[in-house]
PDB file of C-alpha atoms in Angstrom:
ATOM      1  CA  MET A 199     -48.587  50.770  39.039  1.00  0.00           C
ATOM      2  CA  THR A 200     -44.961  50.625  39.740  1.00  0.00           C
ATOM      3  CA  ASP A 201     -43.112  47.496  40.792  1.00  0.00           C
ATOM      4  CA  PRO A 202     -41.983  47.157  44.381  1.00  0.00           C
ATOM      5  CA  PRO A 203     -38.349  47.862  45.268  1.00  0.00           C
ATOM      6  CA  GLU A 204     -36.046  44.909  45.596  1.00  0.00           C
ATOM      7  CA  ALA A 205     -34.476  43.677  48.761  1.00  0.00           C
ATOM      8  CA  VAL A 206     -32.283  40.669  49.927  1.00  0.00           C
ATOM      9  CA  LEU A 207     -33.112  38.844  52.986  1.00  0.00           C
ATOM     10  CA  SER A 208     -30.025  36.596  53.217  1.00  0.00           C
ATOM     11  CA  VAL A 209     -29.423  33.878  55.838  1.00  0.00           C
ATOM     12  CA  ASP A 210     -26.147  33.128  57.497  1.00  0.00           C
ATOM     13  CA  PHE A 211     -26.917  29.414  57.930  1.00  0.00           C
ATOM     14  CA  GLU A 212     -24.948  28.564  61.135  1.00  0.00           C
ATOM     15  CA  LEU A 213     -26.058  26.649  64.288  1.00  0.00           C
ATOM     16  CA  PHE A 214     -26.233  28.138  67.843  1.00  0.00           C
ATOM     17  CA  SER A 215     -23.007  26.039  68.674  1.00  0.00           C
ATOM     18  CA  HIS A 216     -21.037  28.104  65.834  1.00  0.00           C
ATOM     19  CA  THR A 217     -21.704  31.447  67.352  1.00  0.00           C
ATOM     20  CA  PRO A 218     -18.773  33.150  69.150  1.00  0.00           C
ATOM     21  CA  ALA A 219     -21.015  33.757  72.118  1.00  0.00           C
ATOM     22  CA  TYR A 220     -21.565  30.057  72.680  1.00  0.00           C
ATOM     23  CA  ARG A 221     -18.015  29.050  71.874  1.00  0.00           C
ATOM     24  CA  GLN A 222     -16.814  31.509  74.599  1.00  0.00           C
ATOM     25  CA  ALA A 223     -19.433  30.475  77.137  1.00  0.00           C
ATOM     26  CA  THR A 224     -18.525  28.345  80.188  1.00  0.00           C
ATOM     27  CA  GLY A 225     -21.596  26.014  79.873  1.00  0.00           C
ATOM     28  CA  SER A 226     -22.750  24.003  77.007  1.00  0.00           C
ATOM     29  CA  THR A 227     -25.455  21.791  75.591  1.00  0.00           C
ATOM     30  CA  PRO A 228     -25.422  18.187  74.191  1.00  0.00           C
ATOM     31  CA  ASN A 229     -27.694  19.288  71.446  1.00  0.00           C
ATOM     32  CA  GLY A 230     -25.353  20.312  68.440  1.00  0.00           C
ATOM     33  CA  SER A 231     -28.269  20.926  66.062  1.00  0.00           C
ATOM     34  CA  ILE A 232     -29.862  24.029  67.644  1.00  0.00           C
ATOM     35  CA  GLY A 233     -30.997  26.120  64.675  1.00  0.00           C
ATOM     36  CA  ILE A 234     -31.959  23.476  62.204  1.00  0.00           C
ATOM     37  CA  ASP A 235     -35.564  23.875  63.038  1.00  0.00           C
ATOM     38  CA  GLY A 236     -35.106  27.705  62.450  1.00  0.00           C
ATOM     39  CA  GLY A 237     -33.890  26.944  58.990  1.00  0.00           C
ATOM     40  CA  GLU A 238     -36.844  24.739  58.341  1.00  0.00           C
ATOM     41  CA  PHE A 239     -39.134  27.726  59.399  1.00  0.00           C
ATOM     42  CA  LEU A 240     -37.360  30.157  57.111  1.00  0.00           C
ATOM     43  CA  ARG A 241     -37.631  27.739  54.176  1.00  0.00           C
ATOM     44  CA  ALA A 242     -41.293  27.461  54.795  1.00  0.00           C
ATOM     45  CA  GLN A 243     -41.815  31.158  55.017  1.00  0.00           C
ATOM     46  CA  LEU A 244     -39.819  31.944  51.953  1.00  0.00           C
ATOM     47  CA  SER A 245     -41.959  29.354  50.000  1.00  0.00           C
ATOM     48  CA  GLU A 246     -45.176  30.679  51.395  1.00  0.00           C
ATOM     49  CA  HIS A 247     -44.226  34.218  50.126  1.00  0.00           C
ATOM     50  CA  ASP A 248     -42.927  32.765  46.836  1.00  0.00           C
ATOM     51  CA  VAL A 249     -39.490  34.434  47.147  1.00  0.00           C
ATOM     52  CA  SER A 250     -35.854  33.330  46.812  1.00  0.00           C
ATOM     53  CA  SER A 251     -33.026  33.953  49.188  1.00  0.00           C
ATOM     54  CA  THR A 252     -29.339  33.349  49.505  1.00  0.00           C
ATOM     55  CA  PHE A 253     -28.171  30.986  52.327  1.00  0.00           C
ATOM     56  CA  PHE A 254     -24.591  31.615  53.241  1.00  0.00           C
ATOM     57  CA  VAL A 255     -23.997  28.024  54.695  1.00  0.00           C
ATOM     58  CA  VAL A 256     -21.402  26.754  57.223  1.00  0.00           C
ATOM     59  CA  SER A 257     -20.460  23.627  55.217  1.00  0.00           C
ATOM     60  CA  SER A 258     -19.897  21.484  58.172  1.00  0.00           C
ATOM     61  CA  VAL A 259     -23.717  21.764  58.620  1.00  0.00           C
ATOM     62  CA  GLY A 260     -24.106  20.341  55.169  1.00  0.00           C
ATOM     63  CA  GLU A 261     -21.977  17.393  56.288  1.00  0.00           C
ATOM     64  CA  THR A 262     -24.109  16.603  59.335  1.00  0.00           C
ATOM     65  CA  HIS A 263     -27.496  17.669  57.841  1.00  0.00           C
ATOM     66  CA  PRO A 264     -27.208  17.173  54.181  1.00  0.00           C
ATOM     67  CA  GLY A 265     -30.878  16.946  53.393  1.00  0.00           C
ATOM     68  CA  VAL A 266     -31.414  20.438  54.835  1.00  0.00           C
ATOM     69  CA  ILE A 267     -29.144  22.073  52.498  1.00  0.00           C
ATOM     70  CA  GLU A 268     -30.078  19.878  49.580  1.00  0.00           C
ATOM     71  CA  ASN A 269     -33.641  20.990  50.090  1.00  0.00           C
ATOM     72  CA  LEU A 270     -32.841  24.603  50.113  1.00  0.00           C
ATOM     73  CA  ALA A 271     -31.013  24.274  46.723  1.00  0.00           C
ATOM     74  CA  ALA A 272     -33.827  22.258  45.384  1.00  0.00           C
ATOM     75  CA  ASP A 273     -36.203  25.032  46.274  1.00  0.00           C
ATOM     76  CA  GLY A 274     -34.120  27.341  44.071  1.00  0.00           C
ATOM     77  CA  HIS A 275     -32.317  29.420  46.744  1.00  0.00           C
ATOM     78  CA  GLU A 276     -28.827  30.493  46.050  1.00  0.00           C
ATOM     79  CA  ILE A 277     -26.224  28.660  48.302  1.00  0.00           C
ATOM     80  CA  GLY A 278     -23.239  30.645  49.174  1.00  0.00           C
ATOM     81  CA  SER A 279     -20.269  30.015  51.683  1.00  0.00           C
ATOM     82  CA  HIS A 280     -20.018  30.976  55.323  1.00  0.00           C
ATOM     83  CA  THR A 281     -16.727  28.981  55.717  1.00  0.00           C
ATOM     84  CA  HIS A 282     -16.489  25.256  56.782  1.00  0.00           C
ATOM     85  CA  THR A 283     -16.376  25.703  60.555  1.00  0.00           C
ATOM     86  CA  HIS A 284     -17.338  29.337  61.336  1.00  0.00           C
ATOM     87  CA  ARG A 285     -14.119  30.262  62.924  1.00  0.00           C
ATOM     88  CA  LEU A 286     -13.068  33.873  62.826  1.00  0.00           C
ATOM     89  CA  LEU A 287     -10.763  34.335  59.735  1.00  0.00           C
ATOM     90  CA  THR A 288      -8.455  36.825  61.447  1.00  0.00           C
ATOM     91  CA  GLU A 289      -7.564  34.251  64.083  1.00  0.00           C
ATOM     92  CA  LEU A 290      -6.410  31.718  61.512  1.00  0.00           C
ATOM     93  CA  ASP A 291      -3.121  31.454  59.606  1.00  0.00           C
ATOM     94  CA  PRO A 292      -3.265  31.981  55.844  1.00  0.00           C
ATOM     95  CA  SER A 293      -3.159  28.393  54.827  1.00  0.00           C
ATOM     96  CA  THR A 294      -5.954  27.567  57.308  1.00  0.00           C
ATOM     97  CA  ARG A 295      -8.100  30.486  55.957  1.00  0.00           C
ATOM     98  CA  LEU A 296      -7.690  29.343  52.412  1.00  0.00           C
ATOM     99  CA  GLU A 297      -8.604  25.651  53.523  1.00  0.00           C
ATOM    100  CA  GLU A 298     -11.813  27.062  55.150  1.00  0.00           C
ATOM    101  CA  LEU A 299     -12.858  28.888  51.900  1.00  0.00           C
ATOM    102  CA  GLU A 300     -11.811  25.977  49.519  1.00  0.00           C
ATOM    103  CA  ARG A 301     -13.295  23.127  51.636  1.00  0.00           C
ATOM    104  CA  SER A 302     -16.607  25.022  52.163  1.00  0.00           C
ATOM    105  CA  LYS A 303     -16.978  25.723  48.414  1.00  0.00           C
ATOM    106  CA  GLU A 304     -16.182  22.105  47.338  1.00  0.00           C
ATOM    107  CA  THR A 305     -18.383  20.617  50.041  1.00  0.00           C
ATOM    108  CA  LEU A 306     -21.419  22.685  49.213  1.00  0.00           C
ATOM    109  CA  GLU A 307     -20.898  22.286  45.368  1.00  0.00           C
ATOM    110  CA  ALA A 308     -20.707  18.480  45.756  1.00  0.00           C
ATOM    111  CA  LEU A 309     -23.761  18.478  48.070  1.00  0.00           C
ATOM    112  CA  THR A 310     -26.021  20.696  45.996  1.00  0.00           C
ATOM    113  CA  GLY A 311     -24.919  20.253  42.411  1.00  0.00           C
ATOM    114  CA  THR A 312     -24.685  23.957  42.028  1.00  0.00           C
ATOM    115  CA  THR A 313     -21.817  26.401  41.617  1.00  0.00           C
ATOM    116  CA  VAL A 314     -21.027  28.422  44.786  1.00  0.00           C
ATOM    117  CA  THR A 315     -19.956  31.904  43.825  1.00  0.00           C
ATOM    118  CA  GLY A 316     -20.733  33.984  47.099  1.00  0.00           C
ATOM    119  CA  PHE A 317     -19.006  34.278  50.334  1.00  0.00           C
ATOM    120  CA  ARG A 318     -19.738  35.856  53.756  1.00  0.00           C
ATOM    121  CA  ALA A 319     -17.179  35.940  56.585  1.00  0.00           C
ATOM    122  CA  PRO A 320     -18.294  34.784  60.029  1.00  0.00           C
ATOM    123  CA  ALA A 321     -19.004  37.900  62.148  1.00  0.00           C
ATOM    124  CA  PHE A 322     -17.954  40.024  59.064  1.00  0.00           C
ATOM    125  CA  ASP A 323     -14.407  39.365  60.208  1.00  0.00           C
ATOM    126  CA  PHE A 324     -11.639  39.414  57.591  1.00  0.00           C
ATOM    127  CA  GLY A 325      -8.140  40.610  56.953  1.00  0.00           C
ATOM    128  CA  ALA A 326      -6.140  42.479  54.417  1.00  0.00           C
ATOM    129  CA  ASP A 327      -5.663  39.417  52.167  1.00  0.00           C
ATOM    130  CA  HIS A 328      -9.310  38.486  52.200  1.00  0.00           C
ATOM    131  CA  PHE A 329     -10.137  39.288  48.592  1.00  0.00           C
ATOM    132  CA  ASP A 330      -6.929  37.563  47.286  1.00  0.00           C
ATOM    133  CA  MET A 331      -8.067  34.479  49.183  1.00  0.00           C
ATOM    134  CA  LEU A 332     -11.476  34.715  47.605  1.00  0.00           C
ATOM    135  CA  GLY A 333      -9.948  34.989  44.157  1.00  0.00           C
ATOM    136  CA  ALA A 334      -7.583  32.049  44.681  1.00  0.00           C
ATOM    137  CA  ALA A 335     -10.582  29.987  45.993  1.00  0.00           C
ATOM    138  CA  SER A 336     -12.509  30.928  42.781  1.00  0.00           C
ATOM    139  CA  TYR A 337     -15.350  32.898  44.419  1.00  0.00           C
ATOM    140  CA  GLU A 338     -16.884  35.789  42.395  1.00  0.00           C
ATOM    141  CA  TYR A 339     -18.298  37.898  45.152  1.00  0.00           C
ATOM    142  CA  ASP A 340     -18.146  38.669  48.827  1.00  0.00           C
ATOM    143  CA  SER A 341     -20.891  40.067  51.179  1.00  0.00           C
ATOM    144  CA  SER A 342     -18.787  40.705  54.361  1.00  0.00           C
ATOM    145  CA  VAL A 343     -18.566  44.590  54.339  1.00  0.00           C
ATOM    146  CA  VAL A 344     -20.949  46.383  56.770  1.00  0.00           C
ATOM    147  CA  ALA A 345     -20.908  50.249  56.454  1.00  0.00           C
ATOM    148  CA  SER A 346     -21.666  50.404  60.228  1.00  0.00           C
ATOM    149  CA  ARG A 347     -20.410  53.142  62.550  1.00  0.00           C
ATOM    150  CA  ALA A 348     -17.860  51.835  65.016  1.00  0.00           C
ATOM    151  CA  ILE A 349     -19.524  49.678  67.660  1.00  0.00           C
ATOM    152  CA  PRO A 350     -17.113  49.031  70.647  1.00  0.00           C
ATOM    153  CA  GLY A 351     -16.655  45.294  71.006  1.00  0.00           C
ATOM    154  CA  TRP A 352     -18.371  44.514  67.642  1.00  0.00           C
ATOM    155  CA  TYR A 353     -17.159  45.912  64.405  1.00  0.00           C
ATOM    156  CA  GLY A 354     -17.656  48.972  62.220  1.00  0.00           C
ATOM    157  CA  GLY A 355     -16.121  52.322  61.353  1.00  0.00           C
ATOM    158  CA  GLU A 356     -14.125  51.216  58.346  1.00  0.00           C
ATOM    159  CA  TYR A 357     -16.495  51.354  55.398  1.00  0.00           C
ATOM    160  CA  THR A 358     -19.147  53.531  53.851  1.00  0.00           C
ATOM    161  CA  LEU A 359     -19.997  51.206  50.855  1.00  0.00           C
ATOM    162  CA  GLN A 360     -23.753  50.831  50.489  1.00  0.00           C
ATOM    163  CA  LYS A 361     -24.156  49.508  46.909  1.00  0.00           C
ATOM    164  CA  PRO A 362     -22.665  46.661  44.972  1.00  0.00           C
ATOM    165  CA  ALA A 363     -19.261  47.472  43.682  1.00  0.00           C
ATOM    166  CA  PRO A 364     -16.006  45.615  42.535  1.00  0.00           C
ATOM    167  CA  ALA A 365     -13.888  44.655  45.546  1.00  0.00           C
ATOM    168  CA  THR A 366     -11.454  47.270  44.382  1.00  0.00           C
ATOM    169  CA  ALA A 367     -13.861  49.736  45.949  1.00  0.00           C
ATOM    170  CA  VAL A 368     -12.956  48.198  49.390  1.00  0.00           C
ATOM    171  CA  GLU A 369      -9.314  47.148  48.812  1.00  0.00           C
ATOM    172  CA  ALA A 370      -7.514  49.094  45.848  1.00  0.00           C
ATOM    173  CA  ASP A 371      -5.328  45.897  45.050  1.00  0.00           C
ATOM    174  CA  ALA A 372      -8.150  43.444  45.273  1.00  0.00           C
ATOM    175  CA  PRO A 373      -8.547  40.967  42.330  1.00  0.00           C
ATOM    176  CA  SER A 374     -10.788  42.239  39.532  1.00  0.00           C
ATOM    177  CA  SER A 375     -12.556  39.118  39.435  1.00  0.00           C
ATOM    178  CA  VAL A 376     -14.253  39.587  42.815  1.00  0.00           C
ATOM    179  CA  ALA A 377     -17.257  41.862  43.562  1.00  0.00           C
ATOM    180  CA  GLU A 378     -18.594  43.087  46.914  1.00  0.00           C
ATOM    181  CA  LEU A 379     -22.191  43.107  47.910  1.00  0.00           C
ATOM    182  CA  PRO A 380     -22.324  45.137  51.283  1.00  0.00           C
ATOM    183  CA  VAL A 381     -24.747  44.437  54.059  1.00  0.00           C
ATOM    184  CA  ASN A 382     -26.743  47.585  54.632  1.00  0.00           C
ATOM    185  CA  VAL A 383     -27.282  49.948  57.537  1.00  0.00           C
ATOM    186  CA  MET A 384     -29.711  52.617  58.591  1.00  0.00           C
ATOM    187  CA  PRO A 385     -29.023  55.916  56.756  1.00  0.00           C
ATOM    188  CA  GLY A 386     -27.937  58.703  59.129  1.00  0.00           C
ATOM    189  CA  ILE A 387     -27.211  56.627  62.411  1.00  0.00           C
ATOM    190  CA  ARG A 388     -25.364  53.946  60.436  1.00  0.00           C
ATOM    191  CA  LEU A 389     -26.441  50.919  62.666  1.00  0.00           C
ATOM    192  CA  PRO A 390     -27.170  47.545  61.031  1.00  0.00           C
ATOM    193  CA  LEU A 391     -30.831  46.813  59.969  1.00  0.00           C
ATOM    194  CA  THR A 392     -30.871  43.255  60.966  1.00  0.00           C
ATOM    195  CA  GLY A 393     -29.059  40.738  63.047  1.00  0.00           C
ATOM    196  CA  THR A 394     -29.068  41.533  66.686  1.00  0.00           C
ATOM    197  CA  TRP A 395     -30.249  45.086  65.684  1.00  0.00           C
ATOM    198  CA  LEU A 396     -33.542  43.777  64.340  1.00  0.00           C
ATOM    199  CA  ARG A 397     -34.157  42.127  67.748  1.00  0.00           C
ATOM    200  CA  PHE A 398     -33.171  45.190  69.639  1.00  0.00           C
ATOM    201  CA  PHE A 399     -35.206  47.762  67.700  1.00  0.00           C
ATOM    202  CA  GLY A 400     -37.962  45.765  65.978  1.00  0.00           C
ATOM    203  CA  PRO A 401     -39.116  45.031  62.557  1.00  0.00           C
ATOM    204  CA  GLY A 402     -40.582  48.565  62.231  1.00  0.00           C
ATOM    205  CA  TYR A 403     -37.014  49.886  62.429  1.00  0.00           C
ATOM    206  CA  THR A 404     -35.849  47.466  59.820  1.00  0.00           C
ATOM    207  CA  ILE A 405     -38.647  48.215  57.323  1.00  0.00           C
ATOM    208  CA  LEU A 406     -38.136  51.942  57.748  1.00  0.00           C
ATOM    209  CA  GLY A 407     -34.496  51.573  56.968  1.00  0.00           C
ATOM    210  CA  MET A 408     -35.314  49.503  53.863  1.00  0.00           C
ATOM    211  CA  LYS A 409     -37.733  52.171  52.489  1.00  0.00           C
ATOM    212  CA  LEU A 410     -35.125  54.959  53.228  1.00  0.00           C
ATOM    213  CA  LEU A 411     -32.508  52.947  51.311  1.00  0.00           C
ATOM    214  CA  ALA A 412     -34.852  52.135  48.364  1.00  0.00           C
ATOM    215  CA  ARG A 413     -35.552  55.907  48.066  1.00  0.00           C
ATOM    216  CA  GLN A 414     -31.791  56.337  47.621  1.00  0.00           C
ATOM    217  CA  GLY A 415     -31.628  53.854  44.944  1.00  0.00           C
ATOM    218  CA  VAL A 416     -30.143  51.198  47.208  1.00  0.00           C
ATOM    219  CA  THR A 417     -31.270  47.511  47.341  1.00  0.00           C
ATOM    220  CA  PRO A 418     -31.311  46.718  51.006  1.00  0.00           C
ATOM    221  CA  VAL A 419     -29.265  43.584  52.020  1.00  0.00           C
ATOM    222  CA  LEU A 420     -30.354  41.995  55.286  1.00  0.00           C
ATOM    223  CA  TYR A 421     -29.229  38.986  57.162  1.00  0.00           C
ATOM    224  CA  VAL A 422     -30.703  36.618  59.791  1.00  0.00           C
ATOM    225  CA  HIS A 423     -29.523  33.395  61.481  1.00  0.00           C
ATOM    226  CA  PRO A 424     -31.544  30.162  61.844  1.00  0.00           C
ATOM    227  CA  TRP A 425     -30.900  29.866  65.556  1.00  0.00           C
ATOM    228  CA  GLU A 426     -32.592  33.251  66.129  1.00  0.00           C
ATOM    229  CA  PHE A 427     -35.935  31.550  65.274  1.00  0.00           C
ATOM    230  CA  VAL A 428     -35.977  28.801  67.754  1.00  0.00           C
ATOM    231  CA  ASP A 429     -36.316  28.662  71.660  1.00  0.00           C
ATOM    232  CA  LEU A 430     -32.753  28.719  72.868  1.00  0.00           C
ATOM    233  CA  PRO A 431     -31.599  26.676  75.987  1.00  0.00           C
ATOM    234  CA  THR A 432     -30.061  28.841  78.752  1.00  0.00           C
ATOM    235  CA  ILE A 433     -26.316  28.287  78.620  1.00  0.00           C
ATOM    236  CA  LYS A 434     -24.011  29.656  81.381  1.00  0.00           C
ATOM    237  CA  GLY A 435     -21.799  32.428  80.027  1.00  0.00           C
ATOM    238  CA  VAL A 436     -23.827  33.308  77.007  1.00  0.00           C
ATOM    239  CA  PRO A 437     -24.734  37.031  77.251  1.00  0.00           C
ATOM    240  CA  ARG A 438     -28.421  37.904  77.797  1.00  0.00           C
ATOM    241  CA  ARG A 439     -28.426  39.962  74.640  1.00  0.00           C
ATOM    242  CA  VAL A 440     -28.126  36.755  72.589  1.00  0.00           C
ATOM    243  CA  TYR A 441     -31.472  35.494  73.989  1.00  0.00           C
ATOM    244  CA  TRP A 442     -33.328  38.860  73.496  1.00  0.00           C
ATOM    245  CA  HIS A 443     -36.253  38.536  71.188  1.00  0.00           C
ATOM    246  CA  THR A 444     -35.413  35.143  69.688  1.00  0.00           C
ATOM    247  CA  GLY A 445     -37.801  32.377  69.050  1.00  0.00           C
ATOM    248  CA  GLN A 446     -41.533  33.265  68.538  1.00  0.00           C
ATOM    249  CA  TRP A 447     -40.812  37.067  68.492  1.00  0.00           C
ATOM    250  CA  MET A 448     -38.332  36.680  65.832  1.00  0.00           C
ATOM    251  CA  ARG A 449     -40.643  34.423  63.719  1.00  0.00           C
ATOM    252  CA  ARG A 450     -43.326  37.077  63.810  1.00  0.00           C
ATOM    253  CA  ALA A 451     -40.741  39.870  62.939  1.00  0.00           C
ATOM    254  CA  VAL A 452     -39.388  38.083  59.820  1.00  0.00           C
ATOM    255  CA  GLN A 453     -43.005  37.617  58.750  1.00  0.00           C
ATOM    256  CA  ARG A 454     -43.615  41.270  58.875  1.00  0.00           C
ATOM    257  CA  ILE A 455     -40.498  41.883  56.894  1.00  0.00           C
ATOM    258  CA  LEU A 456     -41.532  39.562  54.267  1.00  0.00           C
ATOM    259  CA  ASP A 457     -45.062  40.975  54.093  1.00  0.00           C
ATOM    260  CA  ALA A 458     -43.494  44.519  53.499  1.00  0.00           C
ATOM    261  CA  ASP A 459     -43.882  45.908  49.972  1.00  0.00           C
ATOM    262  CA  PHE A 460     -40.682  44.726  48.637  1.00  0.00           C
ATOM    263  CA  ALA A 461     -39.571  42.076  45.957  1.00  0.00           C
ATOM    264  CA  PHE A 462     -37.157  39.782  47.611  1.00  0.00           C
ATOM    265  CA  ILE A 463     -34.303  38.489  45.450  1.00  0.00           C
ATOM    266  CA  THR A 464     -30.912  36.585  45.801  1.00  0.00           C
ATOM    267  CA  ALA A 465     -27.540  38.211  46.509  1.00  0.00           C
ATOM    268  CA  GLN A 466     -26.485  37.170  42.966  1.00  0.00           C
ATOM    269  CA  ASP A 467     -29.502  38.778  41.490  1.00  0.00           C
ATOM    270  CA  ALA A 468     -28.785  42.056  43.456  1.00  0.00           C
ATOM    271  CA  LEU A 469     -25.291  42.084  42.105  1.00  0.00           C
ATOM    272  CA  GLN A 470     -26.544  41.703  38.518  1.00  0.00           C
ATOM    273  CA  ASP A 471     -29.388  44.199  38.934  1.00  0.00           C
ATOM    274  CA  GLY A 472     -26.690  46.636  40.300  1.00  0.00           C
ATOM    275  CA  GLY A 473     -24.724  46.430  37.184  1.00  0.00           C
ATOM    276  CA  VAL A 474     -21.612  45.080  38.806  1.00  0.00           C
ATOM    277  CA  ARG A 475     -19.284  43.070  36.736  1.00  0.00           C
ATOM    278  CA  ALA A 476     -16.156  42.649  38.836  1.00  0.00           C
ATOM    279  CA  VAL A 477     -13.914  41.939  35.811  1.00  0.00           C
ATOM    280  CA  ASP A 478     -14.498  45.360  34.285  1.00  0.00           C
ATOM    281  CA  GLY A 479     -14.485  47.424  37.431  1.00  0.00           C
ATOM    282  CA  SER A 480     -17.629  49.480  36.472  1.00  0.00           C
ATOM    283  CA  ALA A 481     -19.370  50.494  39.495  1.00  0.00           C
ATOM    284  CA  GLU A 482     -19.361  53.147  42.107  1.00  0.00           C
ATOM    285  CA  GLY A 483     -18.008  52.423  45.563  1.00  0.00           C
ATOM    286  CA  SER A 484     -16.627  54.044  48.765  1.00  0.00           C
ATOM    287  CA  LYS A 485     -13.232  52.907  49.852  1.00  0.00           C
ATOM    288  CA  ARG A 486     -12.141  52.045  53.352  1.00  0.00           C
ATOM    289  CA  GLY A 487     -11.303  55.220  55.239  1.00  0.00           C
ATOM    290  CA  GLU A 488     -13.553  57.616  53.419  1.00  0.00           C
ATOM    291  CA  ARG A 489     -16.052  58.773  55.959  1.00  0.00           C
TER     292      ARG A 489
END
């Protein structure tokens, strides 16, 4: 009997108030902790299934809810950075971008007593100097590349990378000390497997994509947000798509994914199993613009 294929169910640990959709809304809520309960749900589900995950944490959440992040680290989950405040990196000047990376890493390491090596950009938004910034802040890998087709008003169209690779596979002049673990998309149609797309198309779509990728020798890298697992308050100006299939529907969906015939591992494990050592440049990758 062969072992099941591996997959990464990563978590972008941000609160509802951190999402661009909320920040651009005309309404608001006095509850600044929407999503914490979703994080506790995910922690319980991962424990029940005896699997480890990577939580890319907005470190300001660790300042306001330190016990939540400490418990995740104590459970053996990998803690990565999702910046300190979840502002879009391309809207910040270089010094502020570096501060977001450095402060997040320092805060999370002090909080958990672990070394933070991984980073994911809010909304997968990053600029041309991104990998130089990561190297300067002593990160070892990034997970901000999505090989999606171009989606108007969203992202995509720039990358084809589906497997772990040195960051030089994304930017030729990236530091050799940084690796890239891309977030995966559905083969063929090249739409993301999770995030909003899981809520649009259902867990059957996501699991099918995982199986197709596994047949190609790709370890699927997925992502979810804690706020997707709670009942969201209606806020004026937040698009209806943000509410679609959140709460109980999403809780059932992630249970189906965790019940699928996959061995779920951390992002760091996926890099190691993929044979990527950023310092020697030994991996295959598809560069920006090759489509």
